[in-house]
Amino acid sequence: MFDLDQFIADLRSSLAERSRKAMKDMVARAVSDPASLYRRIGEPNKPGAQVLHHAPDLTVINVAWAPQQITLPHNHLLAAVIGMYSGREDNLFWRRVPNPEKYQIEAAGGRALGAGDVTILGDEVIHSVVNPLAKISGAIHVYAGDFFAVERSMWDPESLAEAPYDLNAVAKGMQVEGRP
Ligand SMILES: [Fe+2]
């Protein structure tokens, strides 16, 4: 069975070594065996997020995206590793426009993540996320810091203007279990 305590301990060792690659490998291992993962954290049967670990230097969240959920563009200001264990999460990446005449950000590529896929996000990344499926998609999100304490931004989907981050606006309807 997936050992959550060991997983957290392993992630902590990768933090100490400052190795994002090691962190990515750990997440890849965890999501490679969903059946084992489900025995410890449950199979996602409703949309929402479940905080698996929360500390000033490390936050681990189990995210169950609602069918066809879409988020606003947002940043984390923390390095992150995203590992999908079921379904799909399509990332649209954005970058700041240096001297904006109209929009403060512009689209800058994308990455479609399916079950078993893992990606590292740098701390400057701005992304929006789509679950394109008619079913729940599940992912483990690991952040190298305190996900809930960092003051960060979201961008209005129409004007693309920057605003303070508000989880309820970024991911509409997302209930967070175990939130500090
Ligand atoms: Fe995000």
GROMACS .gro file of C-alpha atoms and ligand atoms in nm:
model
  181
    1MET     CA    1   0.000   0.000   0.000
    2PHE     CA    2   0.113   0.357  -0.066
    3ASP     CA    3   0.284   0.481   0.252
    4LEU     CA    4   0.191   0.847   0.302
    5ASP     CA    5   0.432   0.902   0.592
    6GLN     CA    6   0.720   0.759   0.390
    7PHE     CA    7   0.616   0.967   0.088
    8ILE     CA    8   0.627   1.286   0.298
    9ALA     CA    9   0.962   1.186   0.449
   10ASP     CA   10   1.102   1.121   0.100
   11LEU     CA   11   0.972   1.456  -0.026
   12ARG     CA   12   1.136   1.624   0.275
   13SER     CA   13   1.469   1.466   0.189
   14SER     CA   14   1.438   1.598  -0.169
   15LEU     CA   15   1.369   1.945  -0.026
   16ALA     CA   16   1.686   1.923   0.182
   17GLU     CA   17   1.881   1.822  -0.126
   18ARG     CA   18   1.703   2.094  -0.326
   19SER     CA   19   1.640   1.836  -0.597
   20ARG     CA   20   1.324   1.893  -0.798
   21LYS     CA   21   1.418   1.593  -1.013
   22ALA     CA   22   1.417   1.367  -0.707
   23MET     CA   23   1.084   1.515  -0.603
   24LYS     CA   24   0.943   1.451  -0.951
   25ASP     CA   25   1.062   1.088  -0.939
   26MET     CA   26   0.892   1.037  -0.601
   27VAL     CA   27   0.563   1.177  -0.727
   28ALA     CA   28   0.595   0.969  -1.046
   29ARG     CA   29   0.631   0.655  -0.834
   30ALA     CA   30   0.329   0.746  -0.622
   31VAL     CA   31   0.097   0.808  -0.919
   32SER     CA   32   0.221   0.506  -1.114
   33ASP     CA   33   0.011   0.277  -0.896
   34PRO     CA   34  -0.333   0.435  -0.844
   35ALA     CA   35  -0.479   0.120  -0.683
   36SER     CA   36  -0.218   0.139  -0.408
   37LEU     CA   37  -0.274   0.514  -0.372
   38TYR     CA   38  -0.652   0.467  -0.341
   39ARG     CA   39  -0.612   0.222  -0.052
   40ARG     CA   40  -0.450   0.503   0.148
   41ILE     CA   41  -0.616   0.825   0.026
   42GLY     CA   42  -0.937   0.693  -0.130
   43GLU     CA   43  -1.055   0.691  -0.489
   44PRO     CA   44  -1.183   1.036  -0.586
   45ASN     CA   45  -1.561   1.014  -0.601
   46LYS     CA   46  -1.641   1.382  -0.555
   47PRO     CA   47  -1.467   1.700  -0.668
   48GLY     CA   48  -1.252   1.873  -0.409
   49ALA     CA   49  -0.910   1.891  -0.254
   50GLN     CA   50  -0.770   1.709   0.044
   51VAL     CA   51  -0.464   1.844   0.224
   52LEU     CA   52  -0.235   1.545   0.285
   53HIS     CA   53   0.046   1.746   0.444
   54HIS     CA   54   0.087   2.110   0.536
   55ALA     CA   55   0.401   2.278   0.669
   56PRO     CA   56   0.583   2.608   0.605
   57ASP     CA   57   0.819   2.437   0.360
   58LEU     CA   58   0.599   2.168   0.205
   59THR     CA   59   0.232   2.129   0.111
   60VAL     CA   60   0.090   1.813  -0.044
   61ILE     CA   61  -0.265   1.821  -0.180
   62ASN     CA   62  -0.478   1.553  -0.340
   63VAL     CA   63  -0.685   1.734  -0.604
   64ALA     CA   64  -0.999   1.590  -0.761
   65TRP     CA   65  -1.099   1.815  -1.048
   66ALA     CA   66  -1.471   1.832  -1.123
   67PRO     CA   67  -1.577   1.715  -1.470
   68GLN     CA   68  -1.488   1.990  -1.718
   69GLN     CA   69  -1.368   2.220  -1.442
   70ILE     CA   70  -1.163   2.518  -1.556
   71THR     CA   71  -0.953   2.747  -1.338
   72LEU     CA   72  -0.862   3.110  -1.382
   73PRO     CA   73  -0.500   3.187  -1.467
   74HIS     CA   74  -0.305   3.195  -1.140
   75ASN     CA   75   0.044   3.160  -0.999
   76HIS     CA   76   0.178   2.983  -0.691
   77LEU     CA   77   0.513   3.157  -0.634
   78LEU     CA   78   0.632   2.815  -0.520
   79ALA     CA   79   0.799   2.538  -0.714
   80ALA     CA   80   0.553   2.255  -0.763
   81VAL     CA   81   0.532   1.901  -0.890
   82ILE     CA   82   0.201   1.784  -1.038
   83GLY     CA   83   0.142   1.412  -1.081
   84MET     CA   84  -0.176   1.277  -1.241
   85TYR     CA   85  -0.312   0.947  -1.121
   86SER     CA   86  -0.643   0.949  -1.311
   87GLY     CA   87  -0.803   1.136  -1.594
   88ARG     CA   88  -0.645   1.444  -1.745
   89GLU     CA   89  -0.535   1.795  -1.653
   90ASP     CA   90  -0.453   2.026  -1.940
   91ASN     CA   91  -0.230   2.318  -1.846
   92LEU     CA   92  -0.227   2.644  -2.036
   93PHE     CA   93   0.082   2.847  -1.948
   94TRP     CA   94   0.088   3.225  -1.944
   95ARG     CA   95   0.362   3.484  -1.922
   96ARG     CA   96   0.361   3.844  -1.816
   97VAL     CA   97   0.368   4.103  -2.096
   98PRO     CA   98   0.657   4.342  -2.016
   99ASN     CA   99   0.489   4.668  -2.124
  100PRO     CA  100   0.123   4.580  -2.154
  101GLU     CA  101  -0.089   4.789  -2.388
  102LYS     CA  102  -0.394   4.572  -2.341
  103TYR     CA  103  -0.342   4.242  -2.162
  104GLN     CA  104  -0.110   4.192  -1.868
  105ILE     CA  105  -0.043   3.827  -1.959
  106GLU     CA  106  -0.029   3.627  -2.281
  107ALA     CA  107  -0.058   3.257  -2.356
  108ALA     CA  108   0.281   3.088  -2.372
  109GLY     CA  109   0.226   2.721  -2.443
  110GLY     CA  110   0.058   2.427  -2.286
  111ARG     CA  111   0.105   2.081  -2.152
  112ALA     CA  112  -0.156   1.806  -2.145
  113LEU     CA  113  -0.110   1.571  -1.851
  114GLY     CA  114  -0.271   1.228  -1.846
  115ALA     CA  115  -0.266   0.951  -1.587
  116GLY     CA  116   0.092   0.871  -1.489
  117ASP     CA  117   0.230   1.201  -1.621
  118VAL     CA  118   0.428   1.425  -1.388
  119THR     CA  119   0.558   1.777  -1.441
  120ILE     CA  120   0.764   2.031  -1.250
  121LEU     CA  121   0.637   2.389  -1.237
  122GLY     CA  122   0.886   2.665  -1.159
  123ASP     CA  123   0.791   2.922  -0.897
  124GLU     CA  124   0.726   3.192  -1.158
  125VAL     CA  125   0.479   2.982  -1.356
  126ILE     CA  126   0.135   3.123  -1.434
  127HIS     CA  127  -0.112   2.861  -1.550
  128SER     CA  128  -0.476   2.780  -1.593
  129VAL     CA  129  -0.601   2.425  -1.577
  130VAL     CA  130  -0.877   2.241  -1.757
  131ASN     CA  131  -1.016   1.900  -1.684
  132PRO     CA  132  -1.145   1.827  -2.036
  133LEU     CA  133  -1.314   1.503  -1.931
  134ALA     CA  134  -1.674   1.431  -1.833
  135LYS     CA  135  -1.542   1.256  -1.521
  136ILE     CA  136  -1.333   1.351  -1.220
  137SER     CA  137  -0.958   1.378  -1.278
  138GLY     CA  138  -0.718   1.318  -0.990
  139ALA     CA  139  -0.372   1.458  -0.920
  140ILE     CA  140  -0.119   1.487  -0.641
  141HIS     CA  141   0.011   1.843  -0.613
  142VAL     CA  142   0.331   1.902  -0.417
  143TYR     CA  143   0.440   2.259  -0.337
  144ALA     CA  144   0.781   2.350  -0.197
  145GLY     CA  145   0.635   2.585   0.064
  146ASP     CA  146   0.312   2.689   0.231
  147PHE     CA  147   0.043   2.679  -0.038
  148PHE     CA  148  -0.206   2.865   0.183
  149ALA     CA  149   0.022   3.143   0.315
  150VAL     CA  150   0.184   3.280  -0.001
  151GLU     CA  151   0.030   3.601  -0.128
  152ARG     CA  152  -0.011   3.548  -0.498
  153SER     CA  153  -0.221   3.637  -0.797
  154MET     CA  154  -0.499   3.536  -1.026
  155TRP     CA  155  -0.595   3.698  -1.354
  156ASP     CA  156  -0.943   3.791  -1.469
  157PRO     CA  157  -1.040   3.556  -1.754
  158GLU     CA  158  -1.181   3.835  -1.970
  159SER     CA  159  -0.963   4.140  -1.903
  160LEU     CA  160  -0.655   3.930  -1.803
  161ALA     CA  161  -0.595   4.186  -1.527
  162GLU     CA  162  -0.402   4.074  -1.221
  163ALA     CA  163  -0.581   4.051  -0.887
  164PRO     CA  164  -0.510   3.900  -0.546
  165TYR     CA  165  -0.554   3.522  -0.542
  166ASP     CA  166  -0.888   3.392  -0.423
  167LEU     CA  167  -0.922   3.013  -0.431
  168ASN     CA  168  -1.301   3.032  -0.460
  169ALA     CA  169  -1.266   3.241  -0.773
  170VAL     CA  170  -0.975   3.046  -0.921
  171ALA     CA  171  -1.136   2.705  -0.882
  172LYS     CA  172  -1.509   2.760  -0.853
  173GLY     CA  173  -1.677   2.528  -0.607
  174MET     CA  174  -1.352   2.365  -0.493
  175GLN     CA  175  -1.393   2.244  -0.133
  176VAL     CA  176  -1.067   2.198   0.053
  177GLU     CA  177  -1.065   1.935   0.325
  178GLY     CA  178  -0.802   1.980   0.597
  179ARG     CA  179  -0.735   2.341   0.508
  180PRO     CA  180  -0.539   2.524   0.782
  181FE      FE  181  -0.219   2.592  -0.996
   0.00000   0.00000   0.00000
